[in-house]
PDB file of N, CA and C in Angstrom:
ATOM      1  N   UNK A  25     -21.775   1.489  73.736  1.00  0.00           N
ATOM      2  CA  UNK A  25     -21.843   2.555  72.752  1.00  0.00           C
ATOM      3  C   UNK A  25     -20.619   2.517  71.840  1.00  0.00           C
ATOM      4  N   UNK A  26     -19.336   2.758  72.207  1.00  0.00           N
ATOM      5  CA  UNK A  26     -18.334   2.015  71.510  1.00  0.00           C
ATOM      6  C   UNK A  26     -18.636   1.284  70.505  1.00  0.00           C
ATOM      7  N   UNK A  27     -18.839  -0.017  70.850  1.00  0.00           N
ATOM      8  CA  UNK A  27     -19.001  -0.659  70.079  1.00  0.00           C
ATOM      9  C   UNK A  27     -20.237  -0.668  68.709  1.00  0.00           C
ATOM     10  N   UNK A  28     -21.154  -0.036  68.860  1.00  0.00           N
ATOM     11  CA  UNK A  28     -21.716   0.337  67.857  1.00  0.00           C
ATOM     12  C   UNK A  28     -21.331   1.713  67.044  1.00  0.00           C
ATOM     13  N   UNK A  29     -20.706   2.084  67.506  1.00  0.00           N
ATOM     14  CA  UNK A  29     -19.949   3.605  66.786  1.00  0.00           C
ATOM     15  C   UNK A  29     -19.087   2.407  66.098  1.00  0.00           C
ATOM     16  N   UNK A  30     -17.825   1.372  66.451  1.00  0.00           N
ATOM     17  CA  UNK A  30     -17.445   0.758  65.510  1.00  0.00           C
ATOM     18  C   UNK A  30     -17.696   0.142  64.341  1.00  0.00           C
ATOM     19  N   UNK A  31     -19.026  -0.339  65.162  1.00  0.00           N
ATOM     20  CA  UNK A  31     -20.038  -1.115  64.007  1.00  0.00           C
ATOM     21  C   UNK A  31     -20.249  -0.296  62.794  1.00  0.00           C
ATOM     22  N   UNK A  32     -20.570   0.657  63.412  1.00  0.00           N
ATOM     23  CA  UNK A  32     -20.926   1.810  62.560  1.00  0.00           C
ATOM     24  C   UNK A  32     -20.234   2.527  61.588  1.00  0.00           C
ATOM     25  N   UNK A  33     -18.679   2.275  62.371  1.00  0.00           N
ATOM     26  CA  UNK A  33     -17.852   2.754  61.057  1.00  0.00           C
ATOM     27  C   UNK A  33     -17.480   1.824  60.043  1.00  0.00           C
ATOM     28  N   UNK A  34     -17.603   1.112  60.926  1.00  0.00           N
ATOM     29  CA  UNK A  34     -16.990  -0.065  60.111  1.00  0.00           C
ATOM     30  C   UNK A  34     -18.047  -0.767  58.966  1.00  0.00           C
ATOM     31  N   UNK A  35     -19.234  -0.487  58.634  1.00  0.00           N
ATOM     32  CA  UNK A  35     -20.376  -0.670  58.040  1.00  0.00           C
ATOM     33  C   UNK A  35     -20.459   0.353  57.005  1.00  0.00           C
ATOM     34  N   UNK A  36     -19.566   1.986  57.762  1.00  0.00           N
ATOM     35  CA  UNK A  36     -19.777   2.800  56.687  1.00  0.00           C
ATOM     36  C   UNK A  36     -18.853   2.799  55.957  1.00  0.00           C
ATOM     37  N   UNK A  37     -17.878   2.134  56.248  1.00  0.00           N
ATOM     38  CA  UNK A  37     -16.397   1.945  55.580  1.00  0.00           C
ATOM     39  C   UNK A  37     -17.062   1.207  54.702  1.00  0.00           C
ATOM     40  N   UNK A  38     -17.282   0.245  54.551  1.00  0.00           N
ATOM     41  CA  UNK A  38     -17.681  -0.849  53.529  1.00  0.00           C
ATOM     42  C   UNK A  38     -18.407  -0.247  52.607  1.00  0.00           C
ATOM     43  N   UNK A  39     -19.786   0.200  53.349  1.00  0.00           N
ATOM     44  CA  UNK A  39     -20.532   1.024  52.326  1.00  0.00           C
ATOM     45  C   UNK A  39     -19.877   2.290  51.188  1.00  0.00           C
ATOM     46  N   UNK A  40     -18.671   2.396  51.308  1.00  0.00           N
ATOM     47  CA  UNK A  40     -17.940   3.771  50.927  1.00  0.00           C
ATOM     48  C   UNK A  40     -17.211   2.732  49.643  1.00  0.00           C
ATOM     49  N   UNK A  41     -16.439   1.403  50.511  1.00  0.00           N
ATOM     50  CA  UNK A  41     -16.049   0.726  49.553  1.00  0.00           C
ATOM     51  C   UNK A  41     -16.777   0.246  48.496  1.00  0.00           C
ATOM     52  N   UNK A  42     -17.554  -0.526  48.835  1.00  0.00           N
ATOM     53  CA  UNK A  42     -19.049  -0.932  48.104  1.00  0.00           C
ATOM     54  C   UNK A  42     -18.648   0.397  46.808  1.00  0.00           C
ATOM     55  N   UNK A  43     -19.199   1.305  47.093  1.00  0.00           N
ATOM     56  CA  UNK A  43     -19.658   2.734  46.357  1.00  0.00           C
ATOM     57  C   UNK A  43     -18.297   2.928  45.598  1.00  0.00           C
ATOM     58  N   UNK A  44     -17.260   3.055  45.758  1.00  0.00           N
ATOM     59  CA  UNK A  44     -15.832   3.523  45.173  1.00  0.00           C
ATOM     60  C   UNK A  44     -15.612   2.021  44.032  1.00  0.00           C
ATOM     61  N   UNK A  45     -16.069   0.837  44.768  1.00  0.00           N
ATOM     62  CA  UNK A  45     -15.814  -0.863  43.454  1.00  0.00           C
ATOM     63  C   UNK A  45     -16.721  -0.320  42.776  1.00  0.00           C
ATOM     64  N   UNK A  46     -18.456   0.053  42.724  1.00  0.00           N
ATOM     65  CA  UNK A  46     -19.078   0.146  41.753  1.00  0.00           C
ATOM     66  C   UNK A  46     -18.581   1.575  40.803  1.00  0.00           C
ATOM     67  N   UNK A  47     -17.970   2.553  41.306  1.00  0.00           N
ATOM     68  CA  UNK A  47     -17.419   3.290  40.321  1.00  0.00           C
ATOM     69  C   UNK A  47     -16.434   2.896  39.212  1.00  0.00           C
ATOM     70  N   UNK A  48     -15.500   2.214  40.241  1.00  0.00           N
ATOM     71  CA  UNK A  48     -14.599   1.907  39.408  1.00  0.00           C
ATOM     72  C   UNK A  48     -15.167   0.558  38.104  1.00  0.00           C
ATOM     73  N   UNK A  49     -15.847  -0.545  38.853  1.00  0.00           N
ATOM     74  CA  UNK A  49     -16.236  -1.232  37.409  1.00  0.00           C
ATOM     75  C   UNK A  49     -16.932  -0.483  36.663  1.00  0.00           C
ATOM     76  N   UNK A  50     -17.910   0.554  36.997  1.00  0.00           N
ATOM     77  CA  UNK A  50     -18.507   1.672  35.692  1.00  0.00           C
ATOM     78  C   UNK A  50     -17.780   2.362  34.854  1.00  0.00           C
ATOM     79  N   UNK A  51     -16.074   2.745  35.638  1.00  0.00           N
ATOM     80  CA  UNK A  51     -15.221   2.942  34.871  1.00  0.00           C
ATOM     81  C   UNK A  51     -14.471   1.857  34.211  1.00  0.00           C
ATOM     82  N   UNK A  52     -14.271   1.074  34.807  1.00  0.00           N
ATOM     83  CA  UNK A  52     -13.635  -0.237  33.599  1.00  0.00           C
ATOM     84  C   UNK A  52     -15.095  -0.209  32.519  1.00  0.00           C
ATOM     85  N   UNK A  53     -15.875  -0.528  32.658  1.00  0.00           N
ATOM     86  CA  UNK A  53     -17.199  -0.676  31.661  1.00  0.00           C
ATOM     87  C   UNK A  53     -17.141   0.235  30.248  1.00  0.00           C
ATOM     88  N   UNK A  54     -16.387   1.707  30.593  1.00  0.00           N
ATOM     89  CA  UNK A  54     -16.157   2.935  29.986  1.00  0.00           C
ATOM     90  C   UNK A  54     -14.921   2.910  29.164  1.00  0.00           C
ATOM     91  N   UNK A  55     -13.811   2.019  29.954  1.00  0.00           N
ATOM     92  CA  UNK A  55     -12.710   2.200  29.687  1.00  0.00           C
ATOM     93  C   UNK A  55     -13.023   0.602  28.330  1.00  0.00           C
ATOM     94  N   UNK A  56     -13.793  -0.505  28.910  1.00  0.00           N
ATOM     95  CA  UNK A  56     -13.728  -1.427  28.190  1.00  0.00           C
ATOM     96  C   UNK A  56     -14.461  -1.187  26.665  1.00  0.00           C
ATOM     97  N   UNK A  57     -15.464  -0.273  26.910  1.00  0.00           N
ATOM     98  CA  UNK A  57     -15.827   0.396  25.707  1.00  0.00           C
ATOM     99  C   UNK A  57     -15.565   1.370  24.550  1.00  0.00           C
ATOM    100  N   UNK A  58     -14.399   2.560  25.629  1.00  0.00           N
ATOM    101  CA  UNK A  58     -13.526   3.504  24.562  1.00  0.00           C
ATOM    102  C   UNK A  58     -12.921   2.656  23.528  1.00  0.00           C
ATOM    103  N   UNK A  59     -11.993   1.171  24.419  1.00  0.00           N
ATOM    104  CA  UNK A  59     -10.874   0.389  23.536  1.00  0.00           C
ATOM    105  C   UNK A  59     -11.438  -0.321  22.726  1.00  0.00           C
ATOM    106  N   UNK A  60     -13.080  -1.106  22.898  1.00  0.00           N
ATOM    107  CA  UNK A  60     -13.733  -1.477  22.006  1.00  0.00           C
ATOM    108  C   UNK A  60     -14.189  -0.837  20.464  1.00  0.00           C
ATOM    109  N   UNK A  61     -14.348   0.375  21.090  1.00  0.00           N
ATOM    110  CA  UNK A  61     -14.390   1.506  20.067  1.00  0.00           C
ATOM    111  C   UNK A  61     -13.211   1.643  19.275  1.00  0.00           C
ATOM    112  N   UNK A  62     -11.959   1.914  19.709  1.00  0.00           N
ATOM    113  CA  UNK A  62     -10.652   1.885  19.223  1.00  0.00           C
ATOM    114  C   UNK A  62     -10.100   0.988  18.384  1.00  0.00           C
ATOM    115  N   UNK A  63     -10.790   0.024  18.728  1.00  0.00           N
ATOM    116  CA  UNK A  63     -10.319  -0.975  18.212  1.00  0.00           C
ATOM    117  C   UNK A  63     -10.762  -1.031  16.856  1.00  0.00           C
ATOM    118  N   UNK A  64     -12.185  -1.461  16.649  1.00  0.00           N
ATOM    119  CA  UNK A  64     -12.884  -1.059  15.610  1.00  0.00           C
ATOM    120  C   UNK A  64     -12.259   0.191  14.741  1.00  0.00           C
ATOM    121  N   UNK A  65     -12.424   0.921  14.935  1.00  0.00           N
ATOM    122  CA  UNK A  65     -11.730   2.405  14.413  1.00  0.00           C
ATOM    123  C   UNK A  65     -10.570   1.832  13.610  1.00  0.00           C
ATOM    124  N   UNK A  66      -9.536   1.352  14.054  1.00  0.00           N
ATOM    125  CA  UNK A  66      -8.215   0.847  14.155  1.00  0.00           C
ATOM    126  C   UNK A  66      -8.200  -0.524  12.863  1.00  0.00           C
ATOM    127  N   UNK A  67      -9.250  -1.098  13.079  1.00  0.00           N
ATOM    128  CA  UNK A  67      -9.637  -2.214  12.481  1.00  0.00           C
ATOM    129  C   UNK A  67     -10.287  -1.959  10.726  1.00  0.00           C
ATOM    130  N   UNK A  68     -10.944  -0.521  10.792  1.00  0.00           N
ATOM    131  CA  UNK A  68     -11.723  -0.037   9.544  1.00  0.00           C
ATOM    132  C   UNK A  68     -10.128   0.246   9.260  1.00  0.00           C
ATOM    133  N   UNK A  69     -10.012   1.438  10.213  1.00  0.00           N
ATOM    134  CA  UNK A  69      -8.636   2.244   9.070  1.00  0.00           C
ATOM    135  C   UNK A  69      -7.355   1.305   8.473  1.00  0.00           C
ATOM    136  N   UNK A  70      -7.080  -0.016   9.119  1.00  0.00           N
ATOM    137  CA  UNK A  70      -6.104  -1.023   8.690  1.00  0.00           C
ATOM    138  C   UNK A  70      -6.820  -1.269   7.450  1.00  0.00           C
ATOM    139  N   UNK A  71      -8.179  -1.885   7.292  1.00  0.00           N
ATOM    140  CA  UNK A  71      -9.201  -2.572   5.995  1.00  0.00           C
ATOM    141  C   UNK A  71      -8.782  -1.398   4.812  1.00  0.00           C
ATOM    142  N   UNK A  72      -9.489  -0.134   5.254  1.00  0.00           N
ATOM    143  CA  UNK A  72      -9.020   0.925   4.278  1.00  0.00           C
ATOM    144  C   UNK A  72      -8.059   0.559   3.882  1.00  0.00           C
ATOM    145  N   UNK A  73      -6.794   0.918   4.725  1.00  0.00           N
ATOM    146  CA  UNK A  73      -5.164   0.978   4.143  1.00  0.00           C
ATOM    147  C   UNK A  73      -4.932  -0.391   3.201  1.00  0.00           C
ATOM    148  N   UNK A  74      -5.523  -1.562   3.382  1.00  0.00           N
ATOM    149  CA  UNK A  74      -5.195  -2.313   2.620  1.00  0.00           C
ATOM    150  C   UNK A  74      -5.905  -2.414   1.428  1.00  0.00           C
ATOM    151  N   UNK A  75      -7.332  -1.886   1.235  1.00  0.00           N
ATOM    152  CA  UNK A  75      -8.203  -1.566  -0.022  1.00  0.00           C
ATOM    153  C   UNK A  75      -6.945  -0.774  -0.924  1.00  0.00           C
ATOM    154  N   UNK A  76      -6.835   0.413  -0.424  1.00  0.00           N
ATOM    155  CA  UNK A  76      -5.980   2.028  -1.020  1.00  0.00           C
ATOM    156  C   UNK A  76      -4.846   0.677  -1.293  1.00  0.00           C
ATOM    157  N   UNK A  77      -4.059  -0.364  -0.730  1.00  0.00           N
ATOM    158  CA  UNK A  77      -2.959  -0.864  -1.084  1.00  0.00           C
ATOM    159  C   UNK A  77      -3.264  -1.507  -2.353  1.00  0.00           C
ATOM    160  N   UNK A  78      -4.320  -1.989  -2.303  1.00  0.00           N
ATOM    161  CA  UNK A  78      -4.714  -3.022  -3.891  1.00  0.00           C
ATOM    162  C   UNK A  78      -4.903  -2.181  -4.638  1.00  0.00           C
ATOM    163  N   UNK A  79      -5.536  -1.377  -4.383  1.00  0.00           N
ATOM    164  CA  UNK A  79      -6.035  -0.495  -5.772  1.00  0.00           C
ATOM    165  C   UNK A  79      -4.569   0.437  -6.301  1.00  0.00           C
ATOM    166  N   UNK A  80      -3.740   0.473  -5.355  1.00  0.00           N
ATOM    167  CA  UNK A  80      -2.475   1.238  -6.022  1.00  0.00           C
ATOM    168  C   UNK A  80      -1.640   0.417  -6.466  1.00  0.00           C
ATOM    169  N   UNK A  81      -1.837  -0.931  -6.329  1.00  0.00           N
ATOM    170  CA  UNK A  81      -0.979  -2.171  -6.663  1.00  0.00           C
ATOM    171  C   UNK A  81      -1.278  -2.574  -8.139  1.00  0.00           C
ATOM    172  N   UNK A  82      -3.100  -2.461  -8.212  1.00  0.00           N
ATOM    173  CA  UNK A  82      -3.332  -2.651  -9.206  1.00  0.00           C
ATOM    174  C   UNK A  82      -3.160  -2.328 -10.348  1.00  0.00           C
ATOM    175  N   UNK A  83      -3.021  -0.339  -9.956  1.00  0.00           N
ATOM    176  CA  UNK A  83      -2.797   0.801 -10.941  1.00  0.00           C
ATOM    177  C   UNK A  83      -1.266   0.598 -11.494  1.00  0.00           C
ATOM    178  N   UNK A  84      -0.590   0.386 -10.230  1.00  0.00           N
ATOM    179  CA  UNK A  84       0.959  -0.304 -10.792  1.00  0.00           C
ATOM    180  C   UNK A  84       1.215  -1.209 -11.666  1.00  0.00           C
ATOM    181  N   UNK A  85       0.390  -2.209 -11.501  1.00  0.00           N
ATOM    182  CA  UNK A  85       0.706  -3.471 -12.511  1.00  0.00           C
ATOM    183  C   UNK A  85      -0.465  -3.131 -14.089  1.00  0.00           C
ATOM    184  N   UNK A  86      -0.961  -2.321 -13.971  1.00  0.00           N
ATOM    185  CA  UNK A  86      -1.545  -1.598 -15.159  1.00  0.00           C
ATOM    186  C   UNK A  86      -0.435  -0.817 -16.094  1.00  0.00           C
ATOM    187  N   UNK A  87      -0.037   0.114 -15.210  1.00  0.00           N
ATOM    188  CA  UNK A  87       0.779   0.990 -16.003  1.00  0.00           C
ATOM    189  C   UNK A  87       2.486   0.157 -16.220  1.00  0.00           C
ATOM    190  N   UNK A  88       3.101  -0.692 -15.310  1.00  0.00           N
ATOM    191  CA  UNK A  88       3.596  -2.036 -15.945  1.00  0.00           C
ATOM    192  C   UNK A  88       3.121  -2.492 -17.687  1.00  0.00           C
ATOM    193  N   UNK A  89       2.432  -2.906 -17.301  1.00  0.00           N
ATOM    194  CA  UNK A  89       1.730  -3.725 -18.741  1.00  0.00           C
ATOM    195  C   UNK A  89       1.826  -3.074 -19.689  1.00  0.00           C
ATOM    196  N   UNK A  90       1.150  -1.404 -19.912  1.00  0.00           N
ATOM    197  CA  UNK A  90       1.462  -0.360 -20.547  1.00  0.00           C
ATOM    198  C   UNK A  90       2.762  -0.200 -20.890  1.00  0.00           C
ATOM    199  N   UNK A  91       3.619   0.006 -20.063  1.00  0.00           N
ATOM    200  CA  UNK A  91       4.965   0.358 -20.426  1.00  0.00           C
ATOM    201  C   UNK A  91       5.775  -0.692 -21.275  1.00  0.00           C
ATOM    202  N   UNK A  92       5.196  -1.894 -21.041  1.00  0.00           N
ATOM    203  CA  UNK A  92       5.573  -3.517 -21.172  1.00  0.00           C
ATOM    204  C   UNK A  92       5.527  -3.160 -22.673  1.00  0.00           C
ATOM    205  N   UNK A  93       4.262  -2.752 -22.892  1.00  0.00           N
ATOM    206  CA  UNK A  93       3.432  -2.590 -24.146  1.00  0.00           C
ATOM    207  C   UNK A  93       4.125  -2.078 -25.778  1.00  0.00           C
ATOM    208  N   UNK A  94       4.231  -0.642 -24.614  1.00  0.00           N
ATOM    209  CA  UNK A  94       4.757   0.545 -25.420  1.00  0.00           C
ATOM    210  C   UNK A  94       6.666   0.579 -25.753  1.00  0.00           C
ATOM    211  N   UNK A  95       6.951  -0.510 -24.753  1.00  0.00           N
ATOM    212  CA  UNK A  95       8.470  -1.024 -24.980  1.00  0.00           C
ATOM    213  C   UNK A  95       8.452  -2.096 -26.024  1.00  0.00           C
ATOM    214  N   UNK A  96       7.842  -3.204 -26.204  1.00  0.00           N
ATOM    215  CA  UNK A  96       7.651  -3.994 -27.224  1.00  0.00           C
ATOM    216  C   UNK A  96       7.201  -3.431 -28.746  1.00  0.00           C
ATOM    217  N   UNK A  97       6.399  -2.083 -28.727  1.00  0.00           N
ATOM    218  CA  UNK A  97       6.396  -1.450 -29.654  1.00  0.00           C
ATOM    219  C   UNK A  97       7.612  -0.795 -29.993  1.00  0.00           C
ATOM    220  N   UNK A  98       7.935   0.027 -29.315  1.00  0.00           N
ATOM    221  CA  UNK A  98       9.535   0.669 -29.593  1.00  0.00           C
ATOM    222  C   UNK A  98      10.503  -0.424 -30.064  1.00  0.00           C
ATOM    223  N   UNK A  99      10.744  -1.174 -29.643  1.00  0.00           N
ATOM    224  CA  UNK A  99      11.721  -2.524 -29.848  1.00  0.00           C
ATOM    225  C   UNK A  99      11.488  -3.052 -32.250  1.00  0.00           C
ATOM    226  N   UNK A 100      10.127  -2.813 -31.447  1.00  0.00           N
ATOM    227  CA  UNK A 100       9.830  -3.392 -33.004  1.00  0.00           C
ATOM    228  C   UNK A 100      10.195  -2.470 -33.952  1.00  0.00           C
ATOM    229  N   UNK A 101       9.595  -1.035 -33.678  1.00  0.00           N
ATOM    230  CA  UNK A 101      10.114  -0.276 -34.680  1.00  0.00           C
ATOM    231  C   UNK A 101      11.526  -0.035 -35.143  1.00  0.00           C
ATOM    232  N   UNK A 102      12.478  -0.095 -34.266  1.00  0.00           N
ATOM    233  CA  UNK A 102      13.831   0.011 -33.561  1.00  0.00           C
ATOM    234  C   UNK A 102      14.569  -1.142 -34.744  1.00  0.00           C
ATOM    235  N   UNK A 103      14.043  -2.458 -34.678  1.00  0.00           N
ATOM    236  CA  UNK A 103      14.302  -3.743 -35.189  1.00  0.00           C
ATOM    237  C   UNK A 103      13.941  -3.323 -36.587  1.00  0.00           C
ATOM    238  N   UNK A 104      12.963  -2.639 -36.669  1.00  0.00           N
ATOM    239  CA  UNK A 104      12.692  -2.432 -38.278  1.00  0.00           C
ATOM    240  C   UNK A 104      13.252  -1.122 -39.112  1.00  0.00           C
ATOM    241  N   UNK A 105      13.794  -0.260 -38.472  1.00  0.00           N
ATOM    242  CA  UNK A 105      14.453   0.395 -38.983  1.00  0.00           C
ATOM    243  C   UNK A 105      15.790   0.338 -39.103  1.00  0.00           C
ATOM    244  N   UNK A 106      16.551  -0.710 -38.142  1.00  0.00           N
ATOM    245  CA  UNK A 106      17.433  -1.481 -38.208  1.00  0.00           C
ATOM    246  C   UNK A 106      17.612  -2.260 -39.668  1.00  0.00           C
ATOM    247  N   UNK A 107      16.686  -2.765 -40.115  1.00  0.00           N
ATOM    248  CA  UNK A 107      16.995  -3.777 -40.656  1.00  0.00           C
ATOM    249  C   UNK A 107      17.035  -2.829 -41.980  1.00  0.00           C
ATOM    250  N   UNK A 108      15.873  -1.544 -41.864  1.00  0.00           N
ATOM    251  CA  UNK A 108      15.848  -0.537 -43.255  1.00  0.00           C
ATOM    252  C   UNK A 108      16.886  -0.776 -43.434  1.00  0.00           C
ATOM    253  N   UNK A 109      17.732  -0.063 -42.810  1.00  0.00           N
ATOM    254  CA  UNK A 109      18.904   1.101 -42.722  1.00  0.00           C
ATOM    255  C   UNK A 109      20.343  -0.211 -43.142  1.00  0.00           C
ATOM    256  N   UNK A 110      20.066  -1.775 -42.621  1.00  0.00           N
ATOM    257  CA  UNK A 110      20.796  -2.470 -43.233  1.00  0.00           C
ATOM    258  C   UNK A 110      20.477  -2.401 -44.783  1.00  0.00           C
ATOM    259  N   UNK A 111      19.524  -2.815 -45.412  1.00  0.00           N
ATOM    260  CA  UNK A 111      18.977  -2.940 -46.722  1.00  0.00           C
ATOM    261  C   UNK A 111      19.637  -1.720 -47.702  1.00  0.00           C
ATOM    262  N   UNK A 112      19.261  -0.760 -47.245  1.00  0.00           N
ATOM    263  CA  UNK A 112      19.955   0.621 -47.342  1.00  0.00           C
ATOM    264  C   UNK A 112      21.037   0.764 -47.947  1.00  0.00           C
ATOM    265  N   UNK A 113      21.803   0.480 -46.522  1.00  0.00           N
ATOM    266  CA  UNK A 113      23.655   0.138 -46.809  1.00  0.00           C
ATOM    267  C   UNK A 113      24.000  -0.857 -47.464  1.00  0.00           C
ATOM    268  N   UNK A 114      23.164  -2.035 -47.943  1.00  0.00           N
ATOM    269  CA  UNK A 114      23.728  -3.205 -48.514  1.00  0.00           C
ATOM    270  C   UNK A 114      23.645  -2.694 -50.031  1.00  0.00           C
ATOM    271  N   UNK A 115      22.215  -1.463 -50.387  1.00  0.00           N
ATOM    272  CA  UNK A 115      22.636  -1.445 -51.269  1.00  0.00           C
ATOM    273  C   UNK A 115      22.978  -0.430 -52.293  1.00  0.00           C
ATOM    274  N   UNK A 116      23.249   0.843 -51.155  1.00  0.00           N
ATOM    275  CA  UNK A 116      24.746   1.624 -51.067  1.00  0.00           C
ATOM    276  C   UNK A 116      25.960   0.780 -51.793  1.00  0.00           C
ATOM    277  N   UNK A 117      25.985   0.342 -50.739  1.00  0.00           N
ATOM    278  CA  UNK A 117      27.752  -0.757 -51.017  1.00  0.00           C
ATOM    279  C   UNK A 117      27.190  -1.367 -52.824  1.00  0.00           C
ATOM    280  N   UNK A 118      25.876  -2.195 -52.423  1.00  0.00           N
ATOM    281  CA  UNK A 118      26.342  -2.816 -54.056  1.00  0.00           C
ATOM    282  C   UNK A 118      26.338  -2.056 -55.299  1.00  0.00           C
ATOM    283  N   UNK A 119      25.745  -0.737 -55.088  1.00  0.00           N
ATOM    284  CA  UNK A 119      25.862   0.109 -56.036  1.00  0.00           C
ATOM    285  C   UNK A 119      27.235   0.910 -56.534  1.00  0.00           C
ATOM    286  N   UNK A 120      27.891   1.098 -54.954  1.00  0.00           N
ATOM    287  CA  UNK A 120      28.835   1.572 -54.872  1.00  0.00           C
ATOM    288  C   UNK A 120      29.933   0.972 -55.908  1.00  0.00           C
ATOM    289  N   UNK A 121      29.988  -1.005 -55.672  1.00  0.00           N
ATOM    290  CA  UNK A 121      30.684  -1.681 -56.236  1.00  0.00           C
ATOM    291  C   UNK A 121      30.562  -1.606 -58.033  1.00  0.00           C
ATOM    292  N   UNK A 122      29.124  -2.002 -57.792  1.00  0.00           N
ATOM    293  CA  UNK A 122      28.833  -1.761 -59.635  1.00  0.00           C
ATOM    294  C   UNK A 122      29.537  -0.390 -60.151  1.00  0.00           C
ATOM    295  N   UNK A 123      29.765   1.024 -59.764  1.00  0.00           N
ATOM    296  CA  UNK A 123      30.253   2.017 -60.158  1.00  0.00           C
ATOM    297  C   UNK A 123      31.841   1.820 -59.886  1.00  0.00           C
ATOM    298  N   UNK A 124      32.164   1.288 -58.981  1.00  0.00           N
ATOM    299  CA  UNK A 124      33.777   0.964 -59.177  1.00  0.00           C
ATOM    300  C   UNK A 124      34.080   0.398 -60.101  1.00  0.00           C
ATOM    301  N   UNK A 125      33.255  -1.161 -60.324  1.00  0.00           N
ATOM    302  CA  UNK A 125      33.634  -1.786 -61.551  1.00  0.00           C
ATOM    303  C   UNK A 125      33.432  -1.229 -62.707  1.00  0.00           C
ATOM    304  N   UNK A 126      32.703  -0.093 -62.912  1.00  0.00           N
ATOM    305  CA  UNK A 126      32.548   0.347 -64.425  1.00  0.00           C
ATOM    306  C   UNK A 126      33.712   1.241 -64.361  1.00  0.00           C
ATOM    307  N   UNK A 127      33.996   2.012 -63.141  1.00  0.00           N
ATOM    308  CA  UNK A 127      35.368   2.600 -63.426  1.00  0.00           C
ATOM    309  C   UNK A 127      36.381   1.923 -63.828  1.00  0.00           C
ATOM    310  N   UNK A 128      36.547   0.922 -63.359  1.00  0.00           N
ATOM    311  CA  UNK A 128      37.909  -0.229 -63.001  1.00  0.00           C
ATOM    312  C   UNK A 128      37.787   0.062 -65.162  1.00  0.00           C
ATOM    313  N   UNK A 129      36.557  -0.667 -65.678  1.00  0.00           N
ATOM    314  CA  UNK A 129      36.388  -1.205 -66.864  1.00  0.00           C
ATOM    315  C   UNK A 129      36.449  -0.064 -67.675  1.00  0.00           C
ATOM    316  N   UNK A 130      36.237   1.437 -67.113  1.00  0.00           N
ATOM    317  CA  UNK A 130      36.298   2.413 -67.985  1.00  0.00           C
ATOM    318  C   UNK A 130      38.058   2.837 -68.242  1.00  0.00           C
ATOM    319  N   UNK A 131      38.734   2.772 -66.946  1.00  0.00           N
ATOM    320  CA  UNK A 131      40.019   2.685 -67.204  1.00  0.00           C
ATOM    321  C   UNK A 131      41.008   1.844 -67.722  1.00  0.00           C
ATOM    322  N   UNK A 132      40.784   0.685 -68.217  1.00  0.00           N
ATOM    323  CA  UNK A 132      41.182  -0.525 -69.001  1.00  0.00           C
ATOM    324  C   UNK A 132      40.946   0.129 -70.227  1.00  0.00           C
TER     325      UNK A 132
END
């Protein structure tokens, strides 16, 4: 009798083990699927972040170009009123001179 009470436990031991491995791989199965899930998840939201990165990269090197733009315009006008404002004074001064010399010639 003993010995089948051992048998016996010892059969139900296993059977308990048996029962506690198949939980646990149903839980690895669960666990292998949350991280599968996660992953994915993890995997869109990186794709996103790098879409949102181009498209703000892009908008950058847009408004670049613009500014590029609107600086090469300024420059020009800048250069050309420069050059008025020489023309101007050159001929300030030569007028200036012609009225000296008629003084110079009015005081002789």
């Amino acid at each position: 009798l003993g010995l089948c009470q051992r048998l016996w436990a010892h059969l139900t031991d296993k059977e308990k083990l048996h029962i506690y491995g198949a939980k646990k791989d149903e839980e690895v199965k669960m666990l292998k699927a949350e991280l599968a899930e996660a992953q994915i998840r993890t995997a869109k939201a990186v794709e996103e972040q790098r879409q949102n990165d181009v498209i703000a990269y892009t908008k950058a090197l847009a408004e670049v170009g613009v500014l590029k733009t609107e600086l090469a315009e300024a420059q020009a006008r800048a250069a050309k009123a420069a050059e008025e404002q020489r023309r101007k004074d050159a001929a300030a001064a030569a007028s200036a001179m012609v009225e000296d010399k008629k003084k110079l010639k009015a005081a002789e």
